[in-house]
CSV table of C-alpha atoms and ligand atoms in Angstrom, one decimal:
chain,number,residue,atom,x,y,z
A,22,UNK,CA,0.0,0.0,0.0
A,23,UNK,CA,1.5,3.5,-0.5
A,24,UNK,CA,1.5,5.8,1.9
A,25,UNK,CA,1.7,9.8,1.6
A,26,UNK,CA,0.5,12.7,3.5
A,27,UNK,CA,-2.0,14.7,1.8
A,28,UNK,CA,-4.2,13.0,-0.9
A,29,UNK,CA,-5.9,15.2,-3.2
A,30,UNK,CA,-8.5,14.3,-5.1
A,31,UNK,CA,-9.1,15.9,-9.0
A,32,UNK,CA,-6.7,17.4,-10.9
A,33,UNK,CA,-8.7,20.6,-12.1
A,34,UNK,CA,-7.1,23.8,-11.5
A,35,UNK,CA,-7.6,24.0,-7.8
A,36,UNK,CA,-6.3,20.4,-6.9
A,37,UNK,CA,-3.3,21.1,-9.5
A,38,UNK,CA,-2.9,24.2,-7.4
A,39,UNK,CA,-2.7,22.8,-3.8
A,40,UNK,CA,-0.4,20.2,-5.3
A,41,UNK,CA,2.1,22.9,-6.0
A,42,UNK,CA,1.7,24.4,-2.4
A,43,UNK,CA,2.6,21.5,-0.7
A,44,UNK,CA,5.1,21.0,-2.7
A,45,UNK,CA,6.7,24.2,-2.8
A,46,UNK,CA,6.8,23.1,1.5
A,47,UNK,CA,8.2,19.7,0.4
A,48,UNK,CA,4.7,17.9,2.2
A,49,UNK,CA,4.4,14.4,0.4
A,50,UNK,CA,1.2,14.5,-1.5
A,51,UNK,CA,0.0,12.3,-4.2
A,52,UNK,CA,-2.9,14.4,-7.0
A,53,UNK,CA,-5.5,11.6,-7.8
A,54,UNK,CA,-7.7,12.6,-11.3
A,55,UNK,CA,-10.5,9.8,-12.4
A,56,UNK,CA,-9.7,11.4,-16.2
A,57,UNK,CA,-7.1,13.7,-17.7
A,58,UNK,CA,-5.4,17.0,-15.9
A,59,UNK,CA,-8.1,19.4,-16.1
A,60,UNK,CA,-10.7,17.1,-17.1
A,61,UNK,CA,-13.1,19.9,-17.3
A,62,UNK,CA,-12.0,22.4,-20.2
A,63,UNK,CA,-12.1,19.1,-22.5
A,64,UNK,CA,-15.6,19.0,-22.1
A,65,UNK,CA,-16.1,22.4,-23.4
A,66,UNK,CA,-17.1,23.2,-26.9
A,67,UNK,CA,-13.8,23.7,-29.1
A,68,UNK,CA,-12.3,27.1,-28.9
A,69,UNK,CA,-14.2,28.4,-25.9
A,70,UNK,CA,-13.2,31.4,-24.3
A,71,UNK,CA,-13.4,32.0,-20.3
A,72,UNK,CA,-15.4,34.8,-19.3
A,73,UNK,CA,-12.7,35.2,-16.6
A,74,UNK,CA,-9.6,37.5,-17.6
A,75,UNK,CA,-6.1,35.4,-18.0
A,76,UNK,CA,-5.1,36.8,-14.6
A,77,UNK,CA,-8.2,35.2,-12.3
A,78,UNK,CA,-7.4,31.6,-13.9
A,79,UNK,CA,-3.8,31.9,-13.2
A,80,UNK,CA,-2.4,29.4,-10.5
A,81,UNK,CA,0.2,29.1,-8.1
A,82,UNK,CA,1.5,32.9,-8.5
A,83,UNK,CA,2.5,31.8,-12.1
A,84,UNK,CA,1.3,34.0,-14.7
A,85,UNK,CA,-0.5,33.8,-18.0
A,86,UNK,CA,0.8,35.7,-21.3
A,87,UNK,CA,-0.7,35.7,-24.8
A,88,UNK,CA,-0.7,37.6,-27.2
A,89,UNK,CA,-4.1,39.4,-27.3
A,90,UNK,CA,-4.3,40.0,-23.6
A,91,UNK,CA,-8.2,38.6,-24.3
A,92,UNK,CA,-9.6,35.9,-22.2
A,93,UNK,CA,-8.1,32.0,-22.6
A,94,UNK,CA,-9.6,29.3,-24.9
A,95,UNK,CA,-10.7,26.2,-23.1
A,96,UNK,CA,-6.9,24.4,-25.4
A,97,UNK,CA,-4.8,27.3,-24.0
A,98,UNK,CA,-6.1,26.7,-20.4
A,99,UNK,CA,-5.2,22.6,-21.0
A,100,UNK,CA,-1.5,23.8,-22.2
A,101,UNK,CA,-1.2,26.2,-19.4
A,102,UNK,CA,-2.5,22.9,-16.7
A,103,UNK,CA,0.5,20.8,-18.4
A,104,UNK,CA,2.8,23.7,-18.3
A,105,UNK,CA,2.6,23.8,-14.3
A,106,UNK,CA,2.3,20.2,-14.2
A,107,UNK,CA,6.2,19.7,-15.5
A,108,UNK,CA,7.2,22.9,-14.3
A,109,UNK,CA,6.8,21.7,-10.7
A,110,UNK,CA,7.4,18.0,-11.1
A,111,UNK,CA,3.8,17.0,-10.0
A,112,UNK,CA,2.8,13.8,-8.5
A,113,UNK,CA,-0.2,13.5,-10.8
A,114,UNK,CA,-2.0,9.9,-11.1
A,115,UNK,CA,-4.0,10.4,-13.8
A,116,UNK,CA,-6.6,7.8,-15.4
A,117,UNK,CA,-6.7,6.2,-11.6
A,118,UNK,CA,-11.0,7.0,-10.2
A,119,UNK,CA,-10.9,7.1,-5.9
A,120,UNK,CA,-13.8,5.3,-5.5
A,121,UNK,CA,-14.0,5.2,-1.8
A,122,UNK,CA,-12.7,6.9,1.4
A,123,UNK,CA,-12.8,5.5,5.2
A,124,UNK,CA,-11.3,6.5,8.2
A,125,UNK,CA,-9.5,4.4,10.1
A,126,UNK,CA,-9.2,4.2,13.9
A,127,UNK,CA,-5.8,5.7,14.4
A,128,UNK,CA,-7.3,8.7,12.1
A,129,UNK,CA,-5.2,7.9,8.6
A,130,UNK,CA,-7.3,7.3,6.3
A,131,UNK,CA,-7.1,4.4,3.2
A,132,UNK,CA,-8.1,5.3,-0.2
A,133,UNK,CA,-9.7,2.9,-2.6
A,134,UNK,CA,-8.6,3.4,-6.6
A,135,UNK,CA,-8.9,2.0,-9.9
A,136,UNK,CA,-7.4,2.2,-13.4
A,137,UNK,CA,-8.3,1.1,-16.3
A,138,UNK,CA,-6.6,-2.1,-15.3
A,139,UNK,CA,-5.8,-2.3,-11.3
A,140,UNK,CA,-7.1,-1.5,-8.1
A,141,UNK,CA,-5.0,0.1,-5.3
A,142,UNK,CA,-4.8,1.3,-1.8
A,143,UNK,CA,-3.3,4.2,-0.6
A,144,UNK,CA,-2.8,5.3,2.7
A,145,UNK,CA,-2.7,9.0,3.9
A,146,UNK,CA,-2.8,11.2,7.1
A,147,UNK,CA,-5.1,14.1,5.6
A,148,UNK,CA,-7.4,14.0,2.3
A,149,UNK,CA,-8.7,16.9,0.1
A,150,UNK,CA,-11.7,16.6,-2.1
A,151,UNK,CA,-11.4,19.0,-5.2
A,152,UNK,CA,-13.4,17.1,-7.5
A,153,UNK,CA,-15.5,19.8,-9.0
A,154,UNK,CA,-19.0,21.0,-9.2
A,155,UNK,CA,-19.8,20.1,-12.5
A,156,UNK,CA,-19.7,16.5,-12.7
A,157,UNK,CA,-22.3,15.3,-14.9
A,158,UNK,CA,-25.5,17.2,-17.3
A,159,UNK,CA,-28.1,17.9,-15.4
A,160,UNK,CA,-31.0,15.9,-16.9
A,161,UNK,CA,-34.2,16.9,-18.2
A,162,UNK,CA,-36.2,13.2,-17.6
A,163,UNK,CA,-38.0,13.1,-20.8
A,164,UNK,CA,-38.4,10.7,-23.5
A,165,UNK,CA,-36.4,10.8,-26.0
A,166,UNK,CA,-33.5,12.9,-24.3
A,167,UNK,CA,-30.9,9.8,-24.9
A,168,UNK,CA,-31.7,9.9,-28.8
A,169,UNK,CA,-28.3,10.2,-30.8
A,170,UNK,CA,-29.1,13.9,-32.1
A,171,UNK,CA,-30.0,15.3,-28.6
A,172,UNK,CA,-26.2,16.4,-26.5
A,173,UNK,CA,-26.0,17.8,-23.1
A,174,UNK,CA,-22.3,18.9,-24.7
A,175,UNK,CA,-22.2,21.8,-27.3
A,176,UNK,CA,-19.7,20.0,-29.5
A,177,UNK,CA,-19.2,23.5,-31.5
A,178,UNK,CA,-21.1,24.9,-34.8
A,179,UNK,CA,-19.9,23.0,-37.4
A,180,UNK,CA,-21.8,19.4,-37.0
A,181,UNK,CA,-25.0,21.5,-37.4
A,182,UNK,CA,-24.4,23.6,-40.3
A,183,UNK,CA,-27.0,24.0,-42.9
A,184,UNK,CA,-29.7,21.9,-40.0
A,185,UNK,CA,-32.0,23.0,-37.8
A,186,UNK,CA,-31.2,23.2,-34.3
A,187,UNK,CA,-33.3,23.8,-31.0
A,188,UNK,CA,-31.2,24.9,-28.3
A,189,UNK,CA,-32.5,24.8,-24.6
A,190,UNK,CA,-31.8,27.0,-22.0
A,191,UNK,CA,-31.0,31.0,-20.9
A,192,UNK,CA,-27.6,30.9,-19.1
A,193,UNK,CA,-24.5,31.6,-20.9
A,194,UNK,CA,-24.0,28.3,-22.1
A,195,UNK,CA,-27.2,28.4,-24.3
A,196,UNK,CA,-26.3,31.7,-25.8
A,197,UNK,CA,-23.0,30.6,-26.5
A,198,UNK,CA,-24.5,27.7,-28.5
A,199,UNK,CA,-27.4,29.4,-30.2
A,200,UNK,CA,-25.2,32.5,-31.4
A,201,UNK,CA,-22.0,30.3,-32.5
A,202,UNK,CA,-24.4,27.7,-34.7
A,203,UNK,CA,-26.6,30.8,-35.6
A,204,UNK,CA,-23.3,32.6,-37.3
A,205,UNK,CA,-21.8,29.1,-38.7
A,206,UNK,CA,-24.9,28.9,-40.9
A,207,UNK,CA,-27.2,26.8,-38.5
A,208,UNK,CA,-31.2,27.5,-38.5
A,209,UNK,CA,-31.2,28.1,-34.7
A,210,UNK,CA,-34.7,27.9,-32.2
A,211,UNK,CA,-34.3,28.9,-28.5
A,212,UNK,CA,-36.7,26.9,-25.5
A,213,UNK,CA,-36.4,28.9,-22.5
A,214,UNK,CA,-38.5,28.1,-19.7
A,215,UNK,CA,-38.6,31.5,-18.5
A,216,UNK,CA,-41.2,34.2,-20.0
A,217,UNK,CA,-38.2,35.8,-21.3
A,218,UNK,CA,-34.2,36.0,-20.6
A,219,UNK,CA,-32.5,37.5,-17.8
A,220,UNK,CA,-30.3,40.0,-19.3
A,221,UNK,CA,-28.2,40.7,-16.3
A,222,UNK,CA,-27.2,37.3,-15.2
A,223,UNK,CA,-25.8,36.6,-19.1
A,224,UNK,CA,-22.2,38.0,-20.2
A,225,UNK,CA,-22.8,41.7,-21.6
A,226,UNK,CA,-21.3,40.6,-24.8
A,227,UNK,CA,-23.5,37.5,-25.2
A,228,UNK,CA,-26.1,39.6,-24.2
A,229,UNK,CA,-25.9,42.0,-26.4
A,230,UNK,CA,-25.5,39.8,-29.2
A,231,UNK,CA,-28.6,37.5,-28.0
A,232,UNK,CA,-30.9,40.5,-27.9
A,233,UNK,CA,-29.7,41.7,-31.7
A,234,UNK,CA,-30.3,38.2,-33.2
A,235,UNK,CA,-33.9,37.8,-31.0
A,236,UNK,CA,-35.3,41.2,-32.0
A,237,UNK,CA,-34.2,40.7,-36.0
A,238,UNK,CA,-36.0,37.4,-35.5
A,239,UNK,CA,-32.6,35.3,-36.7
A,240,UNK,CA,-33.2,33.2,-34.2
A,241,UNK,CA,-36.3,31.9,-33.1
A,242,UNK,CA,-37.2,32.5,-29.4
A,243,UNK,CA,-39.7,29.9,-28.0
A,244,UNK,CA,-40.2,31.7,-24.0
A,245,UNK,CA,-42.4,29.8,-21.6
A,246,UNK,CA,-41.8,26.6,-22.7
A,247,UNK,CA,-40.1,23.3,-21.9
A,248,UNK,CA,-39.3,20.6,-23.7
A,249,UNK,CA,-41.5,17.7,-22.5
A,250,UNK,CA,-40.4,14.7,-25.3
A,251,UNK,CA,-37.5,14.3,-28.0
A,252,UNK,CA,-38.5,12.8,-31.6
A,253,UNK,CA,-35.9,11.5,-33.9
A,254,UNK,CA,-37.9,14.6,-36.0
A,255,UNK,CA,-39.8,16.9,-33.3
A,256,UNK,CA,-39.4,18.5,-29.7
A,257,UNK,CA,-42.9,18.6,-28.2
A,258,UNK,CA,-42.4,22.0,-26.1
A,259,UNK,CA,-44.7,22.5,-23.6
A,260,UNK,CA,-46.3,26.1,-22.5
A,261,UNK,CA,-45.6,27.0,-19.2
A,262,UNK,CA,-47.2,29.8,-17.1
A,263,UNK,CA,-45.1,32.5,-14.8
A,264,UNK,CA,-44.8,29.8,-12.0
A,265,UNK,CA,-43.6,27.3,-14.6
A,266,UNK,CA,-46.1,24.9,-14.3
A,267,UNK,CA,-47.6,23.7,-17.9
A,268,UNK,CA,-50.7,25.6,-19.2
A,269,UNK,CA,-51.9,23.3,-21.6
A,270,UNK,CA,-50.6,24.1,-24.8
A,271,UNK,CA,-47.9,22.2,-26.6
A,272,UNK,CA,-45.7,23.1,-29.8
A,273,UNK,CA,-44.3,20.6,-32.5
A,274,UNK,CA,-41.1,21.5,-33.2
A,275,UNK,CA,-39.2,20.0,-36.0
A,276,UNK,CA,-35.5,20.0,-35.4
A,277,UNK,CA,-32.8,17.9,-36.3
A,278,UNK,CA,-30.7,18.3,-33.5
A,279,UNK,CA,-30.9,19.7,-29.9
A,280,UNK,CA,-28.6,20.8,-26.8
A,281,UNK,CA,-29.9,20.7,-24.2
A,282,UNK,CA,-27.7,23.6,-22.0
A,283,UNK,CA,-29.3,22.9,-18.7
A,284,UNK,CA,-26.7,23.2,-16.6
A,285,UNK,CA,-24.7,20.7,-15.0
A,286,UNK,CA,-24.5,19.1,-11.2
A,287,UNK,CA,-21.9,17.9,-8.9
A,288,UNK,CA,-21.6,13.9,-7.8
A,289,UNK,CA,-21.2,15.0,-3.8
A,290,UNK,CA,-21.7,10.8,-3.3
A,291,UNK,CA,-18.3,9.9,-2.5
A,292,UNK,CA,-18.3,12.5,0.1
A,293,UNK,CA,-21.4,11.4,2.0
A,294,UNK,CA,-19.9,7.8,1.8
A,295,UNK,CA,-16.8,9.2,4.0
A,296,UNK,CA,-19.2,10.3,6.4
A,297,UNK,CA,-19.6,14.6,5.3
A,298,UNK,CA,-22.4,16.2,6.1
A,299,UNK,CA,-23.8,17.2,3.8
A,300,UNK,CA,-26.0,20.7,4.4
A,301,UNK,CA,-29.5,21.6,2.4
A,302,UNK,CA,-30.7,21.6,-1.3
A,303,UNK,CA,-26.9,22.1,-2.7
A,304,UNK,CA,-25.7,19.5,-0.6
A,305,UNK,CA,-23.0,21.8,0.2
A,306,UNK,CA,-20.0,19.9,2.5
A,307,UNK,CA,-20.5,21.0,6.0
A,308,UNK,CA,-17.2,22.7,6.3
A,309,UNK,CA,-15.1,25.3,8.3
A,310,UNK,CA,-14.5,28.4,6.0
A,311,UNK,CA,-11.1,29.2,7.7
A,312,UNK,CA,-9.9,26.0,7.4
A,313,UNK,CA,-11.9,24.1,4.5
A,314,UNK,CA,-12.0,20.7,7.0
A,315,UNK,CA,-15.2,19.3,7.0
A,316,UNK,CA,-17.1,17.6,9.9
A,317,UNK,CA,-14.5,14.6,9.5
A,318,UNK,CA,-11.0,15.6,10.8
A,319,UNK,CA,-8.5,15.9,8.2
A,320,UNK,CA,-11.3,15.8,5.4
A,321,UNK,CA,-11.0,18.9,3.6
A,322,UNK,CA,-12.6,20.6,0.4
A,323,UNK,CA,-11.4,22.8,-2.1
A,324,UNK,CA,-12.7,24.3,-4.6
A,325,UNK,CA,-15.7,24.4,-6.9
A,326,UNK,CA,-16.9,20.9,-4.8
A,327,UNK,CA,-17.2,23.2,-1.2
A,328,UNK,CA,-20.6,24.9,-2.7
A,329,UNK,CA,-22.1,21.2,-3.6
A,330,UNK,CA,-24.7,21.6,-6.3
A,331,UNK,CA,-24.3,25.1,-6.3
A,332,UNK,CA,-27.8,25.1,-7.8
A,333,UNK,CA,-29.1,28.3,-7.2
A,334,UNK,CA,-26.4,30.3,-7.8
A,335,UNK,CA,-22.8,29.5,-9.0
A,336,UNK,CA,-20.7,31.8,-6.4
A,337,UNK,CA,-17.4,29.5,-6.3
A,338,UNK,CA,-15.5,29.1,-9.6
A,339,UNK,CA,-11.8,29.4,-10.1
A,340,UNK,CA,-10.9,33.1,-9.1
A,341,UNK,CA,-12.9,32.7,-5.8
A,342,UNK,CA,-11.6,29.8,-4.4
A,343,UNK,CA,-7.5,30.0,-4.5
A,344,UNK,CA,-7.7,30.9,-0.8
A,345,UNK,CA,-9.3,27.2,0.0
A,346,UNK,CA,-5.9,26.7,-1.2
A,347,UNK,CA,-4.0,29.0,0.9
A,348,UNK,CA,-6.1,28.2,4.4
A,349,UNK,CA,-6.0,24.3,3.5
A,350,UNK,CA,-2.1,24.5,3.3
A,351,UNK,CA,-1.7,26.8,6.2
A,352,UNK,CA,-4.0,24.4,8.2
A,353,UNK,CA,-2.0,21.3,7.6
A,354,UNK,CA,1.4,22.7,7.8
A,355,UNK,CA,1.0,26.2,9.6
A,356,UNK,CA,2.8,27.7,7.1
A,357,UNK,CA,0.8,30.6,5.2
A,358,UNK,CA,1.5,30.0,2.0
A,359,UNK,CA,2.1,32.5,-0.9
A,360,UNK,CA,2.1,32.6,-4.3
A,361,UNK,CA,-1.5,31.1,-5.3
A,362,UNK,CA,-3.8,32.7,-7.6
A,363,UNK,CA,-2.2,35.6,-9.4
A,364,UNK,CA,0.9,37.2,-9.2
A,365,UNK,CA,0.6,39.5,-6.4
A,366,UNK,CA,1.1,42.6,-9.1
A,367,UNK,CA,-1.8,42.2,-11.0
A,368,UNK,CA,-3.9,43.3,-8.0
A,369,UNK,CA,-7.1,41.9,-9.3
A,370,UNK,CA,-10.1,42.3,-7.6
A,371,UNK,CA,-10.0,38.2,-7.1
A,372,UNK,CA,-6.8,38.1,-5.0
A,373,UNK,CA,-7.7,35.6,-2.0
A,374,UNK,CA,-7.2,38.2,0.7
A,375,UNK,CA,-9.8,40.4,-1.2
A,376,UNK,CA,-11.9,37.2,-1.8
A,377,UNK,CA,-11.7,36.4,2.1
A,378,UNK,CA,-12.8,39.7,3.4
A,379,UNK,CA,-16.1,39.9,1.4
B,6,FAD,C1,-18.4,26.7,-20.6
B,6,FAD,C2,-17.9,27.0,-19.3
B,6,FAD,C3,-17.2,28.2,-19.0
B,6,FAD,C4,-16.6,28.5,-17.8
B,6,FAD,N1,-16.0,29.6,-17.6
B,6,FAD,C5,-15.4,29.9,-16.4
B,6,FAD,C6,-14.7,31.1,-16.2
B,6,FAD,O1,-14.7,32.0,-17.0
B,6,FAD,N2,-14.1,31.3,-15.0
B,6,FAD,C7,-14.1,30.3,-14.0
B,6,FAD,O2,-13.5,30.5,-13.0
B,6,FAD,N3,-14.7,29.2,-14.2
B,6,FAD,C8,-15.4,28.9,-15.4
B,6,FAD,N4,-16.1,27.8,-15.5
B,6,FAD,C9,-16.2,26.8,-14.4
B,6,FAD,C10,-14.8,26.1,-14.3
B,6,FAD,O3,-14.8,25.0,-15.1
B,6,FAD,C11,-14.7,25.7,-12.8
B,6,FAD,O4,-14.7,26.9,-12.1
B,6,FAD,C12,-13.4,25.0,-12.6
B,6,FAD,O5,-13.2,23.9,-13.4
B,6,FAD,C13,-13.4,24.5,-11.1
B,6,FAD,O6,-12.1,24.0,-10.8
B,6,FAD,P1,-12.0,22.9,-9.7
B,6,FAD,O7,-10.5,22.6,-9.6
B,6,FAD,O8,-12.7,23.3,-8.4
B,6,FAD,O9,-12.8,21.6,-10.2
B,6,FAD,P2,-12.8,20.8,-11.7
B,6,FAD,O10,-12.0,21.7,-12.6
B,6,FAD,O11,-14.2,20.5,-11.8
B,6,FAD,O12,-11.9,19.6,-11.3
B,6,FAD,C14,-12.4,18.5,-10.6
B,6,FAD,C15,-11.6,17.3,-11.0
B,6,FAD,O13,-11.9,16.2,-10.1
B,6,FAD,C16,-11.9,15.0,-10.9
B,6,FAD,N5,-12.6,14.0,-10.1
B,6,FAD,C17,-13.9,14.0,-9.7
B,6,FAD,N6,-14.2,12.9,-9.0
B,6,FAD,C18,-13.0,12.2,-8.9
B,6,FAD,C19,-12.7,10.9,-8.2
B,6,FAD,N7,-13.6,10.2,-7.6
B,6,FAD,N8,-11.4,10.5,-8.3
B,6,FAD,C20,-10.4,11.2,-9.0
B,6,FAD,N9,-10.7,12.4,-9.6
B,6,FAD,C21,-12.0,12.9,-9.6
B,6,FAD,C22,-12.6,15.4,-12.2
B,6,FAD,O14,-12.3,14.5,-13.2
B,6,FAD,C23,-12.1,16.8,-12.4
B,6,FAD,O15,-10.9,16.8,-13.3
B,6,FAD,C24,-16.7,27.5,-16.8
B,6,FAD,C25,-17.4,26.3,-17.0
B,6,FAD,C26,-18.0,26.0,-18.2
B,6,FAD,C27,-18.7,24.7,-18.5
């Protein structure tokens, strides 16, 4: 069995980052990821930009330089991930899922993994769940949402050129989808459950862009509806009223393809199984905010995964959550760490100790 100090669990930005903290203080560690390094930003549509600036996504007081000074593509983020990851010799097992986590009397804890091909044991005095808030689509439970046409992933414009496309949802995502097929030559249709969009809580520039294609009538907007079954040809949309509830009145729309951007959710199941609390509808982890250790001693969170489902509003993303790295480091080795997020120059509004006193 191996044995280390600190086992981190997911390799997205925030994991990678704690890696390098504990290394910079020479604290064995081992970084578990179930997929690749920064599993995430492969899941997004090709060429994707943040809506984050270069200098809120930076890690471990390493900085980010391109070019254009714009916000990162989802491929430049992946390059920047493996650029750390050599840079500071990490202990990354990738490919190798922790599938369970138990206490043991003397207060170590043993880690259960797999590959593709093995399972292992690993032992280790503290553990640290950073394994994300956006595990899996959040699903609709209709018929005909597991059809071959209908994708919870955007997987860019170009599959649905000269088609038509129904895109569902009102978020960023949704926009992003409608206005990228809409100017790649796709006949686009937009479901929104909501009587109409909520201007404020989409990127100005999307938002901008979404009302200008809406009000030309370039895309079609379908408001008050939901989509209640899939046909290999059709999306029965439903008619809701204000309080969302259906009103009677269903559409027939033919479409040959359909995302459905409806968000995704976090898998908090592994943490209940080691014994977390887990606290109200977002099943946040029942944790100490000064410390990130959860209701089990030396069971911490970091991260997007400390705010659960974060279902009704998504506060924690990368720029808010570098000082889970700094107070989960300082807890376990009492050594304040520095150089995490940004370097300290940029002064961003995002810098942890700005992020920690609001
Ligand atoms: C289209 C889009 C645009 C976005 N834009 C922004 C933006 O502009 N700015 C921003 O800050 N955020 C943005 N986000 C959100 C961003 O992806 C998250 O904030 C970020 O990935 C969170 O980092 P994390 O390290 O907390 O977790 P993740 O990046 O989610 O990493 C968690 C990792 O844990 C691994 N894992 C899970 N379970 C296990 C297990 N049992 N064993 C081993 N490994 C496991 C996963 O495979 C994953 O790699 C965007 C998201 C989307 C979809």
């Amino acid at each position: 069995m191996t044995q280390t100090t600190v086992a981190i669990i997911g390799a997205g930005p925030i994991g990678l980052e704690l890696a390098i903290s504990l290394g910079r203080q020479n604290i064995p560690y081992i970084l578990f990821e179930a997929n690749q390094l920064g599993h995430e930003f492969s899941k997004w549509p090709p060429q994707t930009r943040f809506f984050s600036t270069p200098e809120h996504v930076a890690l471990a007081g390493v900085p980010i330089h391109t070019p254009d000074q714009i916000a990162l593509t989802g491929e430049q983020y992946e390059a920047y991930l493996r650029m750390l990851c050599e840079m500071f010799a990490v202990n990354l097992r990738n490919y190798e899922r922790i599938t369970a986590v138990h206490k043991q009397p003397d207060g170590q804890f043993i880690l259960h993994s797999r590959t593709r091909t093995a399972a292992h044991q690993t032992r280790a005095q503290y553990v640290v769940f950073a394994t994300g808030g956006l595990t899996r689509p959040r699903p609709l439970h209709i018929p005909g949402e597991e059809l071959p046409h209908v994708t919870h992933y955007f997987p860019g414009p170009h599959k649905y050129f000269r088609t038509r496309l129904l895109v569902v949802g009102g978020k960023n995502s949704a926009m992003e989808a409608a206005l990228r097929s809409w100017r790649a030559g796709v006949q686009v249709s937009l479901s929104y459950r909501r009587s109409a969009l909520n201007f404020e809580r989409i990127k100005p520039h999307l938002a901008m862009d979404i009302g200008d294609r809406l009000e030309k009538g370039e895309i079609t907007f379908y408001p008050s509806t939901v989509p209640i079954e899939i046909t290999p040809s059709h999306v029965v949309l439903a008619s809701t009223q204000e309080d969302g509830s259906p009103n009677g009145r269903v559409t027939r729309l033919p479409a040959d393809f359909v995302v459905l951007a409806t968000g995704f959710e976090a898998d908090m199941s592994l943490l209940a199984e080691a014994g977390v609390e887990l606290v109200g509808e977002e099943q946040a982890p029942q944790h100490n905010p000064d410390t990130m250790e959860t209701n089990i001693p030396g069971l911490f969170v970091a991260g997007t995964a400390a705010g659960g489902t974060q279902i009704h509003k998504f506060k924690l993303f990368i720029s808010t959550t570098h000082h889970h790295v700094v107070n989960i480091v300082r807890t376990i080795t009492g050594v304040e760490p520095t150089q995490v997020g940004t370097t300290t120059s940029r002064n961003t509004a995002a810098t942890y100790e700005e992020v920690k006193a609001n």
